[in-house]
Coordinates of C-alpha atoms and ligand atoms in Angstrom, one line a residue:
Chain A
M29 CA -5.6 -22.5 80.3
G30 CA -2.7 -22.9 82.7
S31 CA -0.7 -25.0 80.2
W32 CA -1.7 -22.7 77.4
L33 CA -0.1 -19.8 79.4
A34 CA 2.9 -22.0 80.2
R35 CA 3.5 -22.8 76.6
H36 CA 3.4 -19.2 75.6
L37 CA 5.7 -18.3 78.4
H38 CA 8.0 -21.1 77.4
A39 CA 8.0 -19.8 73.8
L40 CA 8.7 -16.3 75.0
V41 CA 11.5 -17.4 77.3
S42 CA 13.1 -19.5 74.6
S43 CA 12.9 -16.7 72.2
T44 CA 14.6 -14.3 74.6
G45 CA 17.3 -16.9 75.2
N46 CA 17.9 -17.2 71.4
L47 CA 18.3 -13.4 71.1
A48 CA 20.7 -13.3 74.1
R49 CA 22.8 -16.2 72.7
A50 CA 23.8 -14.1 69.7
P51 CA 24.1 -10.6 71.2
L52 CA 26.1 -9.0 68.3
A53 CA 23.7 -10.2 65.6
T54 CA 20.7 -9.3 67.7
A55 CA 22.2 -5.8 68.3
L56 CA 22.9 -5.2 64.6
T57 CA 19.4 -6.3 63.6
V58 CA 17.8 -4.1 66.3
A59 CA 20.0 -1.2 65.3
V60 CA 19.0 -1.4 61.6
M61 CA 15.3 -1.7 62.5
A62 CA 15.6 1.2 65.0
L63 CA 17.1 3.5 62.3
A64 CA 14.3 2.6 59.9
L65 CA 11.8 3.5 62.6
A66 CA 13.7 6.6 63.8
L67 CA 13.8 8.2 60.4
P68 CA 10.1 8.7 59.9
Q69 CA 9.6 9.6 63.5
S70 CA 12.3 12.3 63.2
L71 CA 10.7 13.7 60.1
L72 CA 7.3 13.6 61.8
T73 CA 8.7 15.4 64.8
L74 CA 10.2 18.1 62.5
V75 CA 7.0 18.5 60.6
R76 CA 5.0 18.8 63.8
N77 CA 7.5 21.4 65.1
T78 CA 7.3 23.4 61.9
T79 CA 3.5 23.3 62.0
S80 CA 3.5 24.6 65.6
A81 CA 6.2 27.2 64.7
T82 CA 4.1 28.5 61.8
G83 CA 1.1 28.5 64.2
N84 CA 3.1 30.8 66.5
L85 CA 4.0 33.1 63.6
S86 CA 0.4 33.3 62.5
G87 CA 0.1 36.3 64.8
T88 CA 1.7 38.3 62.1
I89 CA -1.1 37.6 59.6
T90 CA -2.5 40.9 58.4
L91 CA -5.4 42.1 56.3
T92 CA -5.0 45.1 54.1
A93 CA -8.3 47.0 53.4
Y94 CA -8.1 49.5 50.6
L95 CA -10.8 52.3 50.9
K96 CA -12.6 53.7 47.9
P97 CA -10.9 56.8 46.5
E98 CA -13.8 59.1 47.4
V99 CA -13.7 58.2 51.1
G100 CA -12.3 61.1 53.0
E101 CA -9.6 61.0 55.7
Q102 CA -12.0 61.7 58.5
K103 CA -14.2 58.9 57.5
A104 CA -11.2 56.6 57.2
D105 CA -10.2 57.4 60.8
Q106 CA -13.7 56.6 61.9
L107 CA -13.6 53.3 60.0
A108 CA -10.2 52.5 61.7
R109 CA -11.8 53.1 65.1
S110 CA -14.8 50.9 64.5
T111 CA -12.6 48.1 63.1
R112 CA -10.4 48.3 66.2
A113 CA -13.6 47.8 68.3
R114 CA -14.4 44.5 66.6
S115 CA -13.6 41.3 68.6
G116 CA -10.7 39.3 67.3
V117 CA -8.9 42.4 66.1
A118 CA -5.6 43.2 67.8
R119 CA -4.3 46.2 66.0
V120 CA -5.5 48.6 63.2
E121 CA -3.1 51.0 61.5
L122 CA -4.4 53.7 59.2
I123 CA -2.1 54.7 56.4
T124 CA -3.6 57.8 54.8
A125 CA -3.2 58.5 51.1
T126 CA -0.8 61.3 51.9
Q127 CA 1.4 59.1 54.1
A128 CA 1.4 56.4 51.5
M129 CA 2.4 58.8 48.8
T130 CA 5.2 60.2 50.9
E131 CA 6.5 56.7 51.5
F132 CA 6.1 55.7 47.9
R133 CA 8.0 58.8 46.8
R134 CA 10.8 57.9 49.2
N135 CA 11.0 54.2 48.3
S136 CA 10.4 54.3 44.6
G137 CA 12.9 56.9 43.8
L138 CA 10.6 58.4 41.3
G139 CA 10.6 61.6 43.3
A140 CA 9.7 64.6 41.1
A141 CA 8.2 62.5 38.4
L142 CA 5.3 61.9 40.7
D143 CA 4.6 65.6 40.9
V144 CA 3.3 65.3 37.3
L145 CA 0.2 63.5 38.7
P146 CA -2.8 65.8 38.9
E147 CA -3.9 64.3 42.2
N148 CA -2.8 61.5 44.6
P149 CA -4.1 58.3 43.1
L150 CA -3.5 56.2 46.2
P151 CA -6.4 55.3 48.5
H152 CA -6.4 55.3 52.3
V153 CA -5.4 51.9 53.7
L154 CA -6.3 50.0 56.9
I155 CA -3.8 47.4 58.0
V156 CA -5.7 45.0 60.4
T157 CA -3.9 42.5 62.6
P158 CA -6.2 39.8 64.1
V159 CA -5.5 38.4 67.7
P160 CA -3.6 35.1 67.6
S161 CA -6.7 33.2 68.7
A162 CA -8.5 34.5 65.7
S163 CA -5.7 33.9 63.2
D164 CA -6.9 30.6 61.8
R165 CA -8.0 30.4 58.2
A166 CA -11.7 30.5 59.0
S167 CA -11.7 33.4 61.4
V168 CA -9.5 35.5 59.1
E169 CA -11.7 34.7 56.2
N170 CA -14.8 35.8 58.3
L171 CA -13.1 39.1 59.2
R172 CA -12.2 39.7 55.5
T173 CA -15.8 39.2 54.4
A174 CA -17.1 41.5 57.1
L175 CA -14.7 44.3 56.2
A176 CA -15.3 43.8 52.5
A177 CA -19.0 44.2 53.0
W178 CA -18.6 47.8 54.1
P179 CA -19.5 50.2 51.3
E180 CA -16.5 52.4 51.9
I181 CA -14.1 49.5 51.4
E182 CA -13.0 48.7 47.9
L183 CA -10.9 45.6 48.4
V184 CA -9.5 43.5 51.3
Q185 CA -6.3 41.6 50.8
L186 CA -5.0 38.8 52.9
D187 CA -1.3 39.1 53.5
S188 CA -0.8 35.4 54.3
D189 CA 0.6 34.1 51.1
W190 CA 3.8 33.0 52.7
I191 CA 1.8 31.1 55.5
N192 CA -0.2 29.4 52.8
R193 CA 3.0 28.5 51.0
I194 CA 4.5 26.9 54.1
T195 CA 1.2 25.1 54.8
A196 CA 1.3 23.7 51.3
I197 CA 4.9 22.6 51.7
L198 CA 4.0 21.0 55.0
S199 CA 1.2 19.1 53.5
V200 CA 3.5 17.8 50.7
L201 CA 6.0 16.9 53.4
H202 CA 3.3 15.0 55.2
A203 CA 2.5 13.0 52.1
V204 CA 6.2 12.3 51.5
L205 CA 6.5 11.4 55.1
W206 CA 3.8 8.7 54.7
M207 CA 5.5 7.3 51.7
I208 CA 8.8 7.1 53.5
T209 CA 7.1 5.6 56.5
A210 CA 5.5 2.9 54.3
L211 CA 8.8 2.1 52.6
L212 CA 10.7 1.9 55.9
A213 CA 8.0 -0.2 57.4
A214 CA 8.5 -2.6 54.6
A215 CA 12.2 -2.5 55.3
V216 CA 11.7 -3.3 58.9
I217 CA 9.5 -6.3 57.9
A218 CA 12.2 -7.4 55.5
V219 CA 15.0 -7.1 58.1
V220 CA 13.0 -9.1 60.8
G221 CA 11.9 -11.5 58.1
N222 CA 15.4 -12.2 57.0
T223 CA 16.7 -12.5 60.6
V224 CA 13.9 -14.9 61.5
R225 CA 14.6 -16.8 58.3
L226 CA 18.2 -17.4 59.3
E227 CA 17.0 -18.6 62.7
I228 CA 14.5 -20.9 61.0
Q229 CA 17.3 -22.4 58.9
A230 CA 19.3 -23.0 62.1
R231 CA 16.3 -24.8 63.6
R232 CA 15.2 -26.7 60.5
T233 CA 15.5 -30.1 62.1
E234 CA 13.6 -29.1 65.2
I235 CA 10.8 -27.7 63.1
E236 CA 10.7 -30.9 60.9
V237 CA 10.6 -33.2 63.9
T238 CA 8.0 -31.0 65.7
K239 CA 5.7 -31.4 62.7
L240 CA 6.4 -35.1 62.5
V241 CA 5.2 -35.6 66.1
G242 CA 2.0 -33.6 65.3
G243 CA 2.9 -30.1 66.2
T244 CA 0.7 -27.6 64.4
N245 CA 2.0 -24.7 62.3
A246 CA 0.7 -22.3 64.9
F247 CA 2.9 -24.1 67.5
V248 CA 5.9 -24.1 65.2
R249 CA 5.4 -20.4 64.4
R250 CA 5.0 -19.2 68.0
P251 CA 8.6 -18.8 69.2
F252 CA 9.5 -17.0 66.0
L253 CA 6.6 -14.6 66.4
Y254 CA 7.9 -13.8 69.9
T255 CA 11.3 -13.3 68.5
G256 CA 10.0 -10.8 65.9
L257 CA 8.0 -9.1 68.6
L258 CA 11.0 -8.7 70.9
Y259 CA 13.1 -7.4 68.0
G260 CA 10.4 -4.9 67.3
L261 CA 10.0 -3.7 70.9
M262 CA 13.7 -3.3 71.3
A263 CA 14.0 -1.4 68.0
G264 CA 11.1 0.8 68.9
A265 CA 12.7 1.8 72.2
L266 CA 16.1 2.4 70.5
A267 CA 14.4 4.4 67.8
W268 CA 12.9 6.7 70.4
L269 CA 16.3 7.2 72.0
I270 CA 17.8 8.1 68.6
V271 CA 15.0 10.7 67.9
A272 CA 15.3 12.1 71.4
A273 CA 19.1 12.4 71.0
A274 CA 18.8 14.0 67.6
I275 CA 16.2 16.6 68.8
L276 CA 18.3 17.3 71.9
S277 CA 21.4 18.0 69.8
L278 CA 19.4 20.3 67.4
R279 CA 17.6 22.1 70.2
S280 CA 20.2 24.9 71.0
A281 CA 20.7 25.6 67.3
V282 CA 17.0 25.9 66.7
R283 CA 16.6 28.1 69.7
E284 CA 19.2 30.6 68.4
L285 CA 17.5 30.6 65.0
A286 CA 14.2 31.2 66.6
Q287 CA 15.6 34.0 68.7
A288 CA 17.0 35.7 65.7
Y289 CA 13.5 35.9 64.4
G290 CA 12.2 37.1 67.8
S291 CA 10.5 33.9 68.6
Q292 CA 10.5 31.9 71.8
F293 CA 10.0 28.7 69.9
V294 CA 11.6 25.6 71.4
L295 CA 12.0 22.3 69.5
A296 CA 9.8 19.7 71.2
G297 CA 11.3 16.2 71.7
P298 CA 9.5 12.9 71.5
G299 CA 7.4 12.2 74.6
L300 CA 6.2 9.0 76.3
H301 CA 3.3 8.9 73.8
E302 CA 5.8 8.5 71.0
L303 CA 7.7 5.9 72.9
G304 CA 4.6 3.8 73.2
W305 CA 3.8 4.5 69.5
L306 CA 7.3 3.4 68.3
A307 CA 7.3 0.3 70.5
A308 CA 3.9 -0.7 69.3
A309 CA 4.8 -0.1 65.6
G310 CA 8.0 -2.0 66.1
A311 CA 6.3 -4.9 67.7
L312 CA 3.6 -5.1 65.1
L313 CA 6.1 -4.9 62.2
G314 CA 8.4 -7.4 63.9
W315 CA 5.6 -9.8 64.4
L316 CA 4.5 -9.4 60.9
G317 CA 8.0 -10.0 59.4
A318 CA 8.4 -13.1 61.6
W319 CA 5.0 -14.3 60.6
L320 CA 5.7 -14.0 56.9
A321 CA 9.1 -15.7 57.2
A322 CA 7.7 -18.6 59.3
S323 CA 4.7 -19.0 57.2
G324 CA 6.7 -19.1 54.0
H325 CA 8.9 -21.8 55.4
L326 CA 6.0 -23.8 56.7
A327 CA 4.3 -23.5 53.3
R328 CA 7.3 -24.9 51.7
I329 CA 7.4 -27.9 54.1
D330 CA 3.6 -28.5 53.6
R331 CA 3.8 -28.4 49.8
N332 CA 3.1 -32.1 49.6
N333 CA -0.1 -31.7 51.4
Chain B
M24 CA -6.5 -50.0 61.4
I25 CA -4.9 -49.7 57.9
S26 CA -6.9 -50.4 54.8
F27 CA -5.3 -49.8 51.4
D28 CA -7.2 -50.4 48.2
R29 CA -5.3 -50.2 44.9
V30 CA -3.2 -47.3 46.2
V31 CA -0.9 -45.6 43.7
K32 CA 1.8 -43.1 44.6
R33 CA 3.5 -41.3 41.7
Y34 CA 6.1 -38.7 42.7
P35 CA 6.2 -35.4 40.8
N36 CA 9.2 -36.6 38.8
G37 CA 7.0 -39.3 37.3
R38 CA 8.4 -42.1 39.4
E39 CA 5.7 -44.5 40.4
A40 CA 6.7 -45.9 43.8
L41 CA 3.5 -47.7 44.5
A42 CA 1.6 -49.1 41.6
G43 CA -1.7 -50.3 43.2
V44 CA -1.2 -51.6 46.7
T45 CA -4.0 -53.5 48.4
L46 CA -3.4 -54.2 52.1
E47 CA -5.4 -54.7 55.3
I48 CA -3.9 -54.5 58.7
A49 CA -6.2 -55.1 61.7
A50 CA -5.9 -53.3 65.0
G51 CA -3.5 -55.0 67.4
E52 CA -1.6 -56.7 64.5
M53 CA 2.2 -56.6 64.1
V54 CA 3.3 -56.6 60.5
V55 CA 6.8 -56.5 58.9
L56 CA 7.0 -54.8 55.5
T57 CA 9.9 -56.1 53.4
G58 CA 11.2 -55.7 49.9
R59 CA 14.4 -54.7 48.3
S60 CA 15.7 -51.2 48.4
G61 CA 13.6 -48.9 46.2
A62 CA 10.6 -51.2 46.5
G63 CA 8.4 -48.5 48.0
K64 CA 8.5 -49.4 51.7
S65 CA 9.3 -45.9 52.8
T66 CA 6.8 -44.4 50.5
L67 CA 4.1 -46.6 52.0
L68 CA 5.0 -45.5 55.5
K69 CA 5.1 -41.9 54.3
L70 CA 1.5 -42.2 53.1
I71 CA 0.5 -43.6 56.4
A72 CA 2.1 -40.7 58.2
L73 CA 0.6 -38.3 55.7
L74 CA 4.0 -37.0 54.7
E75 CA 2.9 -37.7 51.2
R76 CA -0.6 -38.0 49.7
P77 CA -1.8 -41.0 47.6
T78 CA -2.1 -40.3 43.9
R79 CA -4.9 -42.7 43.4
G80 CA -6.8 -45.5 45.3
R81 CA -8.4 -45.5 48.7
A82 CA -6.2 -45.4 51.8
I83 CA -7.8 -45.4 55.2
V84 CA -5.7 -45.2 58.4
N85 CA -7.2 -45.0 61.9
G86 CA -10.6 -44.3 60.3
V87 CA -9.2 -41.4 58.3
N88 CA -9.3 -41.2 54.5
L89 CA -5.8 -40.1 53.6
S90 CA -6.8 -38.6 50.3
D91 CA -9.1 -36.0 51.6
L92 CA -8.1 -35.1 55.1
P93 CA -7.8 -31.3 55.2
A94 CA -4.2 -30.1 55.8
K95 CA -5.4 -28.4 59.0
R96 CA -6.2 -31.7 60.6
I97 CA -2.9 -33.5 59.7
P98 CA -1.2 -32.6 63.0
A99 CA -4.0 -34.2 65.1
F100 CA -3.9 -37.2 62.8
R101 CA -0.2 -37.6 63.2
R102 CA -0.5 -37.6 67.0
G103 CA -2.3 -40.9 66.5
V104 CA 0.6 -42.4 64.6
G105 CA 3.9 -43.0 66.5
M106 CA 6.9 -42.8 64.1
V107 CA 10.3 -44.4 64.5
F108 CA 13.1 -43.5 62.0
Q109 CA 16.3 -45.2 61.0
D110 CA 18.2 -42.1 61.9
H111 CA 16.0 -41.7 64.9
K112 CA 15.7 -37.9 64.3
L113 CA 16.5 -36.9 67.9
L114 CA 17.2 -33.2 68.6
P115 CA 20.9 -33.1 69.4
N116 CA 20.7 -30.1 71.8
N117 CA 17.7 -31.4 73.8
D118 CA 18.2 -34.0 76.5
V119 CA 16.4 -37.3 76.5
F120 CA 13.5 -36.0 78.6
D121 CA 12.8 -33.1 76.3
N122 CA 13.2 -35.3 73.2
V123 CA 10.6 -37.8 74.5
A124 CA 8.3 -35.0 75.8
L125 CA 8.1 -33.3 72.4
P126 CA 4.8 -34.9 71.2
L127 CA 3.2 -33.9 74.5
V128 CA 4.6 -30.4 74.5
V129 CA 2.9 -29.6 71.2
T130 CA -0.4 -30.4 72.8
D131 CA -2.3 -29.0 75.8
T132 CA -0.6 -31.5 78.2
S133 CA 0.1 -30.2 81.7
L134 CA 3.7 -30.3 82.9
R135 CA 2.8 -32.8 85.6
E136 CA 1.2 -35.2 83.1
I137 CA 4.2 -34.7 80.7
D138 CA 6.6 -35.7 83.5
K139 CA 4.5 -38.8 84.4
R140 CA 4.1 -40.0 80.8
V141 CA 7.7 -39.4 79.7
R142 CA 8.9 -41.5 82.7
A143 CA 6.5 -44.2 81.8
A144 CA 7.7 -44.3 78.2
L145 CA 11.3 -44.3 79.2
D146 CA 10.6 -47.1 81.6
Q147 CA 9.0 -49.1 78.7
V148 CA 12.2 -48.8 76.7
G149 CA 14.5 -49.4 79.6
L150 CA 16.0 -45.9 79.8
L151 CA 14.7 -44.6 83.1
G152 CA 17.4 -42.6 84.8
K153 CA 18.9 -41.2 81.5
E154 CA 16.5 -38.2 81.3
R155 CA 19.2 -35.6 81.5
Q156 CA 21.6 -37.1 79.1
L157 CA 22.1 -35.7 75.6
P158 CA 21.6 -38.0 72.6
E159 CA 25.3 -37.9 71.7
E160 CA 26.1 -39.3 75.2
L161 CA 24.1 -42.4 74.5
S162 CA 24.9 -45.6 72.5
V163 CA 23.3 -46.1 69.1
G164 CA 20.9 -48.7 70.5
E165 CA 19.9 -46.3 73.3
Q166 CA 19.3 -43.5 70.9
Q167 CA 17.0 -45.7 68.9
R168 CA 15.1 -46.5 72.1
V169 CA 14.7 -42.8 72.9
G170 CA 13.2 -42.5 69.4
I171 CA 10.8 -45.3 70.3
A172 CA 9.9 -43.7 73.6
R173 CA 9.1 -40.5 71.8
A174 CA 6.9 -42.4 69.4
I175 CA 4.9 -44.1 72.1
V176 CA 4.7 -41.3 74.7
G177 CA 1.5 -40.0 73.2
R178 CA 0.0 -43.5 73.4
P179 CA -0.9 -43.7 69.7
P180 CA -2.8 -46.7 68.6
L181 CA -0.5 -47.2 65.7
L182 CA 3.3 -47.4 65.6
I183 CA 5.2 -47.3 62.3
A184 CA 9.0 -47.7 62.0
D185 CA 11.1 -47.3 58.9
E186 CA 14.2 -49.5 59.1
P187 CA 14.4 -49.1 62.9
T188 CA 17.3 -51.6 63.0
G189 CA 19.2 -50.3 60.0
N190 CA 22.0 -48.8 62.1
L191 CA 22.1 -51.5 64.7
D192 CA 24.3 -54.6 64.9
P193 CA 22.4 -57.9 64.8
E194 CA 22.2 -58.4 68.5
L195 CA 20.7 -55.0 69.1
A196 CA 18.4 -55.5 66.2
V197 CA 17.0 -58.6 67.8
E198 CA 16.6 -56.7 71.1
M199 CA 14.8 -53.9 69.2
M200 CA 12.4 -56.5 67.7
T201 CA 11.7 -57.8 71.1
L202 CA 10.8 -54.3 72.3
F203 CA 8.4 -53.8 69.4
R204 CA 6.7 -57.1 70.1
R205 CA 6.3 -56.2 73.8
L206 CA 4.7 -52.9 72.7
N207 CA 2.4 -54.9 70.3
S208 CA 1.5 -57.2 73.1
V209 CA -0.1 -54.3 75.1
G210 CA -2.3 -53.5 72.2
V211 CA -0.3 -51.2 69.9
T212 CA -0.6 -52.0 66.2
V213 CA 2.9 -52.1 64.8
L214 CA 4.1 -51.8 61.2
L215 CA 7.9 -52.1 60.6
A216 CA 9.6 -51.7 57.3
T217 CA 12.9 -53.4 56.8
H218 CA 15.1 -54.9 54.1
D219 CA 16.8 -57.1 56.7
L220 CA 15.1 -60.5 56.1
H221 CA 17.0 -62.1 59.0
L222 CA 14.9 -60.1 61.3
V223 CA 11.7 -61.6 60.0
R224 CA 12.8 -65.2 59.5
E225 CA 11.4 -67.5 62.0
S226 CA 9.8 -64.6 63.9
G227 CA 6.4 -65.9 63.2
L228 CA 5.3 -62.4 62.3
R229 CA 3.1 -61.5 59.4
E230 CA 5.2 -60.3 56.5
V231 CA 4.1 -58.1 53.6
V232 CA 6.5 -58.1 50.7
L233 CA 6.6 -55.1 48.3
E234 CA 8.0 -55.7 44.9
G235 CA 7.7 -53.5 41.8
G236 CA 5.4 -51.2 43.6
T237 CA 2.8 -53.8 44.5
V238 CA 2.2 -56.2 47.4
H239 CA 3.8 -59.3 45.9
D240 CA 3.1 -61.8 48.6
H241 CA 1.6 -62.2 52.1
T242 CA 3.2 -64.8 54.2
V243 CA 2.9 -65.6 57.8
G244 CA 6.2 -66.6 59.2
A245 CA 7.3 -68.2 55.9
L246 CA 10.7 -67.9 54.3
P247 CA 11.3 -64.9 52.1
T248 CA 10.3 -65.4 48.5
I249 CA 12.4 -62.6 46.9
K250 CA 15.7 -63.6 45.4
G251 CA 18.6 -61.3 45.2
V252 CA 18.2 -59.9 48.7
R253 CA 20.9 -61.0 51.0
Ligands
ADP24 N1 10.5 -37.9 47.0 C1 10.7 -38.7 46.0 N2 10.6 -38.2 44.8 C2 10.8 -39.0 43.7 N3 11.0 -40.3 43.8 C3 11.1 -40.9 45.0 C4 10.9 -40.1 46.2 N4 11.0 -40.9 47.2 C5 11.2 -42.1 46.7 N5 11.3 -42.1 45.4 C6 11.5 -43.3 44.5 O1 10.4 -44.2 44.8 C7 10.9 -45.5 44.8 C8 10.6 -46.1 46.1 O2 11.4 -45.5 47.1 P1 11.2 -45.9 48.7 O3 9.8 -45.8 49.0 O4 12.2 -45.0 49.4 O5 11.7 -47.4 48.7 P2 12.3 -48.2 49.9 O6 12.0 -47.6 51.2 O7 11.6 -49.6 49.8 O8 13.7 -48.4 49.6 C9 12.4 -45.4 44.5 O9 12.6 -45.7 43.2 C10 12.7 -44.0 44.9 O10 13.8 -43.6 44.0
MG25 MG1 13.3 -46.9 52.7

């Protein structure tokens, strides 16, 4: 056990030494890997922020309940009051047929043409705004069903098309994000693999002799795996810094944008959780790239056996 | 220790380097493998080190059948065969100690044990005190002795050497032969390949001659029978 640990430490130290011996090449490799890791993490951060931003805006979801034509104004007022009393409802606005017609007359520009109508064809309308905590899809749907069940109500319309559209866009973005992540993960593996391959070339004799004296493939591979692991850890940490810097530089612009829309939304940067995530992903991909490169080389040596 | 029965080795390019070699070498023996260049000496040693597999025939080394040993078990097998090369294959950036220690480093040997055994091996080849020198700081003869120390540091029962004196002048070559004989006298089975017949002459060693891919002659301490070799 003691010597097992010693050998791993030895491999780790010698890998670290190898990286330090060529600082420029190491830095370039790490930078390329970091960019490949930072890109999906940035996109993910943006998608997350957008999701939470639309979550904030969901307070503006409204339901429009159209009353049946025969329902009178007094009854409409009564319905508005009982709707207001429901839990999960923040605000109810009654727009009477008369108000609606007045507004329509003003906005449509049809003016006198509407006087031709024998009577006001518009129904009374209730505009219902749920509280934010009851603004999720399921709660809103429940409210809609409850209102629609009332005999006085003709139709309940959900005015959340634009939210649905953003949600749809976000889910497409999510899928795209995963594709980009997979491609860039492959790129990270390729970059590490190539770097490790160069190092293997430089240490060809050492590998050959090690195998001649009875070193196993696992033993030969070990220092290269550590090299890949170290590259990945460094790239993960650097990627986190890149994302944090990007978010920081966008933050004031986004705050202004949000304020223009009357929102207190603040762009959230990557946290410690993301640092751990990026480092782990980098280490795993680095290890994998190194493993592939080393195993490929060893397989070529072992072809005779 | 080594038992070959009609062993054939054909390379992928179709070249048949060994065309049915039958050979027995007992534990504790010292044998010199001769034959002109291209006779198949290196090929035979490569089979013993499992650097190549036999194409046909039965080859048993150290109790292991070379034809069907799983690849996974080759490293452990090789630790039982010390190898010395003409170009010694030392790692130029590692000092003498690290070069000799390599066969122990690849196994679960403790640092204290490594230290002890590397010194013992260096002592056997007369290089104690040169641990921290780099190979390039040594003479050719010393480099070859470092290679021998590395081959014996794991105490393998079998030592094979391919042209170990090929790069040495005659005086050093004789010295090297003496060293191999001393190792053999403490119980190591030794198989040397050389095309230098002067080394074998009057040595009293068993000689196995390869010619045309087969063992042409077994002689014990006799004069060479192959013409055309200097
Ligand atoms: N890897 C190889 N591929 C193809 N032919 C080879 C290979 N190694 C050796 N040979 C051929 O096999 C024959 C025996 O070579 P070798 O064993 O090196 O002989 P020796 O060591 O006695 O000079 C030679 O004709 C050589 O060209
Ligand atoms: Mg040869």
